[in-house]
Amino acid sequence: MKRLLLLLTLLFITSHLFAQQDLDDKYYFTEALFKHLSDYNKKADAAFRANKYEKAQELFEEFTSEQLAGSYMNNFKFKNLRNREVELYDFKKPTFLITYASWCIPAKGEIPAINKLAKEYSDKVDFVILFWDKRETVKKHSDQFNSQISVVYVDESENNGGYVVKQLKHSLGLPTCFLLSEDKRITSIRRSVFSGPAIDRETAYQKNYIALETSISKNLIPEYDEVYADNVSVD
């Protein structure tokens, strides 16, 4: 009996060590930023100064797809509207995470598109809206989102969450959308679809819905049904 207990103990310790080793071997988002963000910023700043906005967008897509995608998002901490601490890893499903602030105007039609997608995919995907703002302000803006969406925030004025702010806000700006697998590996990073002032709200909504639905389906849901995507069209 003692030998059996000793064997089981050794097996437990060994499995724990291997699990910890696997965790330590993960390549995290913050590591990728440390290695590559400075070089990206230099190139992007040069493109913006030269008014080469398409080039700047190409650089963003290249940077996020080649240097950040595939890394694991850190277990950042936020607060919910009940003022309780929430960790990113508390969300167990594949996660759609997008960052906002009260002074940042969402793309036309984007919020209705997110609300519809949250209703359709809430059984498979966790939808999280992260605000960089005060709790009182976030509570006012939270009414825009339906009950399938978790609204969290980081208030910089409290001098808390500086590490989160530096990594998630100041690195890529906002709004930025992170598509995370169940184990919080970054599958894609994207920017909002901004339509010109001449585009009506319904068309803008349709464009955002199609872009977001395609991203969610391809990056977060393995059993993506392409027939369903083909049936979504702009009126």
Short mmCIF file of C-alpha atoms in Angstrom, two decimals:
data_model
loop_
_atom_site.label_atom_id
_atom_site.label_comp_id
_atom_site.label_asym_id
_atom_site.label_seq_id
_atom_site.Cartn_x
_atom_site.Cartn_y
_atom_site.Cartn_z
CA MET A 1 0.00 0.00 0.00
CA LYS A 2 2.85 2.36 0.88
CA ARG A 3 4.54 1.65 -2.45
CA LEU A 4 1.30 2.39 -4.28
CA LEU A 5 0.90 5.70 -2.45
CA LEU A 6 4.54 6.58 -3.18
CA LEU A 7 4.07 5.75 -6.85
CA LEU A 8 0.91 7.86 -7.09
CA THR A 9 2.68 10.75 -5.36
CA LEU A 10 5.60 10.56 -7.77
CA LEU A 11 3.24 10.46 -10.73
CA PHE A 12 1.39 13.53 -9.44
CA ILE A 13 4.63 15.48 -8.89
CA THR A 14 5.99 14.48 -12.31
CA SER A 15 2.79 15.45 -14.14
CA HIS A 16 2.69 18.76 -12.27
CA LEU A 17 6.30 19.52 -13.23
CA PHE A 18 5.65 18.72 -16.87
CA ALA A 19 2.51 20.85 -16.85
CA GLN A 20 4.47 23.74 -15.33
CA GLN A 21 7.21 23.26 -17.92
CA ASP A 22 4.63 23.43 -20.72
CA LEU A 23 3.28 26.66 -19.21
CA ASP A 24 6.74 28.17 -18.93
CA ASP A 25 7.54 27.25 -22.51
CA LYS A 26 4.64 29.30 -23.90
CA TYR A 27 5.55 32.37 -25.91
CA TYR A 28 3.49 35.26 -24.54
CA PHE A 29 2.08 38.41 -26.10
CA THR A 30 4.19 40.65 -23.86
CA GLU A 31 7.37 38.85 -24.97
CA ALA A 32 6.44 39.34 -28.63
CA LEU A 33 5.80 43.04 -28.03
CA PHE A 34 9.14 43.45 -26.26
CA LYS A 35 10.98 41.89 -29.18
CA HIS A 36 9.19 43.47 -32.13
CA LEU A 37 7.11 46.53 -31.14
CA SER A 38 9.91 49.10 -31.38
CA ASP A 39 10.80 48.11 -34.94
CA TYR A 40 7.13 48.17 -35.98
CA ASN A 41 6.58 51.61 -34.42
CA LYS A 42 9.54 53.08 -36.32
CA LYS A 43 8.23 51.80 -39.64
CA ALA A 44 4.60 52.77 -38.92
CA ASP A 45 5.55 56.28 -37.76
CA ALA A 46 7.56 56.81 -40.94
CA ALA A 47 4.59 55.70 -43.05
CA PHE A 48 2.19 58.04 -41.24
CA ARG A 49 4.57 61.00 -41.53
CA ALA A 50 4.72 60.40 -45.27
CA ASN A 51 0.89 60.14 -45.41
CA LYS A 52 1.19 56.55 -46.63
CA TYR A 53 -1.86 55.25 -44.79
CA GLU A 54 -2.27 52.10 -46.86
CA LYS A 55 1.37 51.25 -46.16
CA ALA A 56 0.76 51.83 -42.45
CA GLN A 57 -2.18 49.42 -42.55
CA GLU A 58 -0.06 46.84 -44.36
CA LEU A 59 2.62 47.19 -41.68
CA PHE A 60 0.01 46.66 -38.93
CA GLU A 61 -1.34 43.53 -40.59
CA GLU A 62 2.17 42.20 -41.18
CA PHE A 63 3.23 42.92 -37.59
CA THR A 64 0.18 41.36 -35.97
CA SER A 65 -0.01 38.30 -38.22
CA GLU A 66 3.71 37.49 -38.31
CA GLN A 67 4.94 38.61 -34.90
CA LEU A 68 1.95 38.52 -32.51
CA ALA A 69 -0.43 35.86 -33.79
CA GLY A 70 0.44 32.49 -32.28
CA SER A 71 1.62 33.97 -28.99
CA TYR A 72 -0.47 33.51 -25.84
CA MET A 73 -2.29 36.45 -24.32
CA ASN A 74 -1.18 37.14 -20.75
CA ASN A 75 -3.68 36.67 -17.94
CA PHE A 76 -4.44 40.37 -17.62
CA LYS A 77 -6.69 41.61 -14.81
CA PHE A 78 -9.62 44.00 -15.17
CA LYS A 79 -12.68 45.00 -13.15
CA ASN A 80 -16.31 44.29 -13.94
CA LEU A 81 -19.15 46.75 -13.39
CA ARG A 82 -19.65 45.37 -9.86
CA ASN A 83 -16.11 46.59 -9.20
CA ARG A 84 -14.82 43.05 -8.77
CA GLU A 85 -11.53 41.88 -10.22
CA VAL A 86 -11.79 39.72 -13.33
CA GLU A 87 -8.97 37.79 -14.97
CA LEU A 88 -8.86 37.15 -18.69
CA TYR A 89 -8.46 33.44 -18.02
CA ASP A 90 -11.80 33.45 -16.17
CA PHE A 91 -13.36 33.34 -19.64
CA LYS A 92 -13.14 29.67 -20.56
CA LYS A 93 -14.39 29.73 -24.15
CA PRO A 94 -12.62 31.12 -27.21
CA THR A 95 -12.71 34.87 -26.63
CA PHE A 96 -13.57 37.89 -28.73
CA LEU A 97 -11.89 40.82 -26.93
CA ILE A 98 -12.22 44.39 -28.20
CA THR A 99 -10.96 47.59 -26.57
CA TYR A 100 -12.86 50.87 -26.37
CA ALA A 101 -12.95 54.18 -24.50
CA SER A 102 -15.62 56.86 -24.13
CA TRP A 103 -13.57 59.25 -26.29
CA CYS A 104 -13.06 56.62 -28.99
CA ILE A 105 -15.92 56.60 -31.49
CA PRO A 106 -16.74 53.02 -32.61
CA ALA A 107 -17.00 52.32 -36.31
CA LYS A 108 -20.45 53.04 -37.69
CA GLY A 109 -22.59 49.91 -37.33
CA GLU A 110 -19.96 48.04 -35.29
CA ILE A 111 -21.79 47.77 -31.95
CA PRO A 112 -25.06 46.43 -33.46
CA ALA A 113 -22.98 43.87 -35.36
CA ILE A 114 -21.21 42.75 -32.17
CA ASN A 115 -24.54 42.51 -30.34
CA LYS A 116 -26.03 40.29 -33.04
CA LEU A 117 -22.95 38.06 -33.17
CA ALA A 118 -22.94 37.72 -29.37
CA LYS A 119 -26.53 36.44 -29.52
CA GLU A 120 -25.64 33.96 -32.24
CA TYR A 121 -22.34 32.68 -30.84
CA SER A 122 -22.54 33.15 -27.05
CA ASP A 123 -22.73 29.37 -26.55
CA LYS A 124 -19.35 28.97 -28.27
CA VAL A 125 -17.54 32.28 -27.74
CA ASP A 126 -17.05 34.69 -24.83
CA PHE A 127 -17.54 38.29 -25.93
CA VAL A 128 -15.61 40.81 -23.82
CA ILE A 129 -15.61 44.60 -24.20
CA LEU A 130 -12.69 46.26 -22.42
CA PHE A 131 -13.04 49.97 -21.67
CA TRP A 132 -10.16 52.26 -20.73
CA ASP A 133 -12.27 54.54 -18.56
CA LYS A 134 -13.81 55.35 -15.20
CA ARG A 135 -16.40 52.94 -13.81
CA GLU A 136 -19.21 55.53 -13.85
CA THR A 137 -18.54 56.33 -17.51
CA VAL A 138 -18.29 52.66 -18.45
CA LYS A 139 -21.64 51.92 -16.77
CA LYS A 140 -23.30 54.55 -18.98
CA HIS A 141 -21.80 53.09 -22.15
CA SER A 142 -22.49 49.49 -21.15
CA ASP A 143 -26.18 49.94 -22.00
CA GLN A 144 -25.21 49.75 -25.68
CA PHE A 145 -24.27 46.07 -25.31
CA ASN A 146 -26.58 43.12 -24.78
CA SER A 147 -26.50 40.68 -21.86
CA GLN A 148 -24.37 38.12 -23.73
CA ILE A 149 -21.42 40.54 -23.63
CA SER A 150 -19.14 40.99 -20.59
CA VAL A 151 -18.12 44.60 -20.06
CA VAL A 152 -14.92 45.17 -18.09
CA TYR A 153 -12.71 48.19 -17.55
CA VAL A 154 -9.36 49.55 -16.41
CA ASP A 155 -9.35 53.03 -14.84
CA GLU A 156 -5.95 54.62 -15.39
CA SER A 157 -6.80 57.48 -13.01
CA GLU A 158 -6.73 55.01 -10.10
CA ASN A 159 -3.06 54.35 -10.87
CA ASN A 160 -3.86 50.66 -11.08
CA GLY A 161 -3.45 48.31 -14.00
CA GLY A 162 -0.52 50.23 -15.48
CA TYR A 163 1.01 47.04 -16.85
CA VAL A 164 -2.24 46.11 -18.60
CA VAL A 165 -2.62 49.62 -20.01
CA LYS A 166 0.93 49.64 -21.37
CA GLN A 167 0.58 46.27 -23.10
CA LEU A 168 -3.01 46.31 -24.38
CA LYS A 169 -3.70 50.01 -24.96
CA HIS A 170 -0.46 51.84 -25.65
CA SER A 171 1.07 49.10 -27.80
CA LEU A 172 -1.55 48.87 -30.56
CA GLY A 173 -3.98 51.68 -29.81
CA LEU A 174 -7.75 51.36 -29.84
CA PRO A 175 -10.14 50.09 -30.85
CA THR A 176 -8.30 46.82 -31.38
CA CYS A 177 -9.91 43.40 -31.56
CA PHE A 178 -8.13 40.28 -30.29
CA LEU A 179 -9.40 36.83 -31.28
CA LEU A 180 -8.24 34.29 -28.70
CA SER A 181 -8.54 30.52 -28.75
CA GLU A 182 -9.86 28.57 -25.76
CA ASP A 183 -6.34 28.43 -24.26
CA LYS A 184 -5.91 32.16 -25.02
CA ARG A 185 -3.57 31.80 -27.96
CA ILE A 186 -3.89 34.80 -30.28
CA THR A 187 -5.34 33.61 -33.57
CA SER A 188 -5.85 37.05 -35.10
CA ILE A 189 -5.72 40.78 -34.33
CA ARG A 190 -7.80 43.18 -36.35
CA ARG A 191 -8.92 46.78 -36.53
CA SER A 192 -12.47 48.05 -36.93
CA VAL A 193 -14.09 48.51 -40.33
CA PHE A 194 -14.54 52.28 -40.65
CA SER A 195 -16.92 53.38 -43.39
CA GLY A 196 -16.91 56.79 -45.00
CA PRO A 197 -19.52 59.42 -44.08
CA ALA A 198 -21.40 58.74 -47.32
CA ILE A 199 -22.08 55.12 -46.29
CA ASP A 200 -25.50 54.69 -44.68
CA ARG A 201 -25.77 53.04 -41.25
CA GLU A 202 -27.38 49.81 -42.51
CA THR A 203 -24.64 49.21 -45.09
CA ALA A 204 -21.98 50.00 -42.47
CA TYR A 205 -23.63 47.51 -40.11
CA GLN A 206 -23.67 44.80 -42.79
CA LYS A 207 -19.99 45.39 -43.61
CA ASN A 208 -19.02 45.14 -39.95
CA TYR A 209 -21.18 42.07 -39.41
CA ILE A 210 -19.67 40.20 -42.36
CA ALA A 211 -16.09 41.15 -41.42
CA LEU A 212 -16.55 40.21 -37.76
CA GLU A 213 -18.52 37.03 -38.47
CA THR A 214 -15.87 35.84 -40.90
CA SER A 215 -13.09 36.53 -38.38
CA ILE A 216 -14.94 34.78 -35.55
CA SER A 217 -15.89 31.78 -37.65
CA LYS A 218 -12.46 31.22 -39.16
CA ASN A 219 -10.43 31.94 -36.04
CA LEU A 220 -12.55 30.81 -33.10
CA ILE A 221 -14.96 28.12 -34.33
CA PRO A 222 -13.35 25.01 -35.84
CA GLU A 223 -16.59 23.70 -37.33
CA TYR A 224 -16.99 26.83 -39.46
CA ASP A 225 -19.85 26.38 -41.93
CA GLU A 226 -18.89 28.20 -45.12
CA VAL A 227 -22.39 27.76 -46.49
CA TYR A 228 -23.68 29.94 -43.65
CA ALA A 229 -21.14 32.65 -44.46
CA ASP A 230 -22.13 32.55 -48.14
CA ASN A 231 -25.73 33.24 -47.17
CA VAL A 232 -24.81 36.54 -45.48
CA SER A 233 -24.99 39.33 -48.04
CA VAL A 234 -25.18 43.09 -48.16
CA ASP A 235 -28.57 44.39 -49.27
#
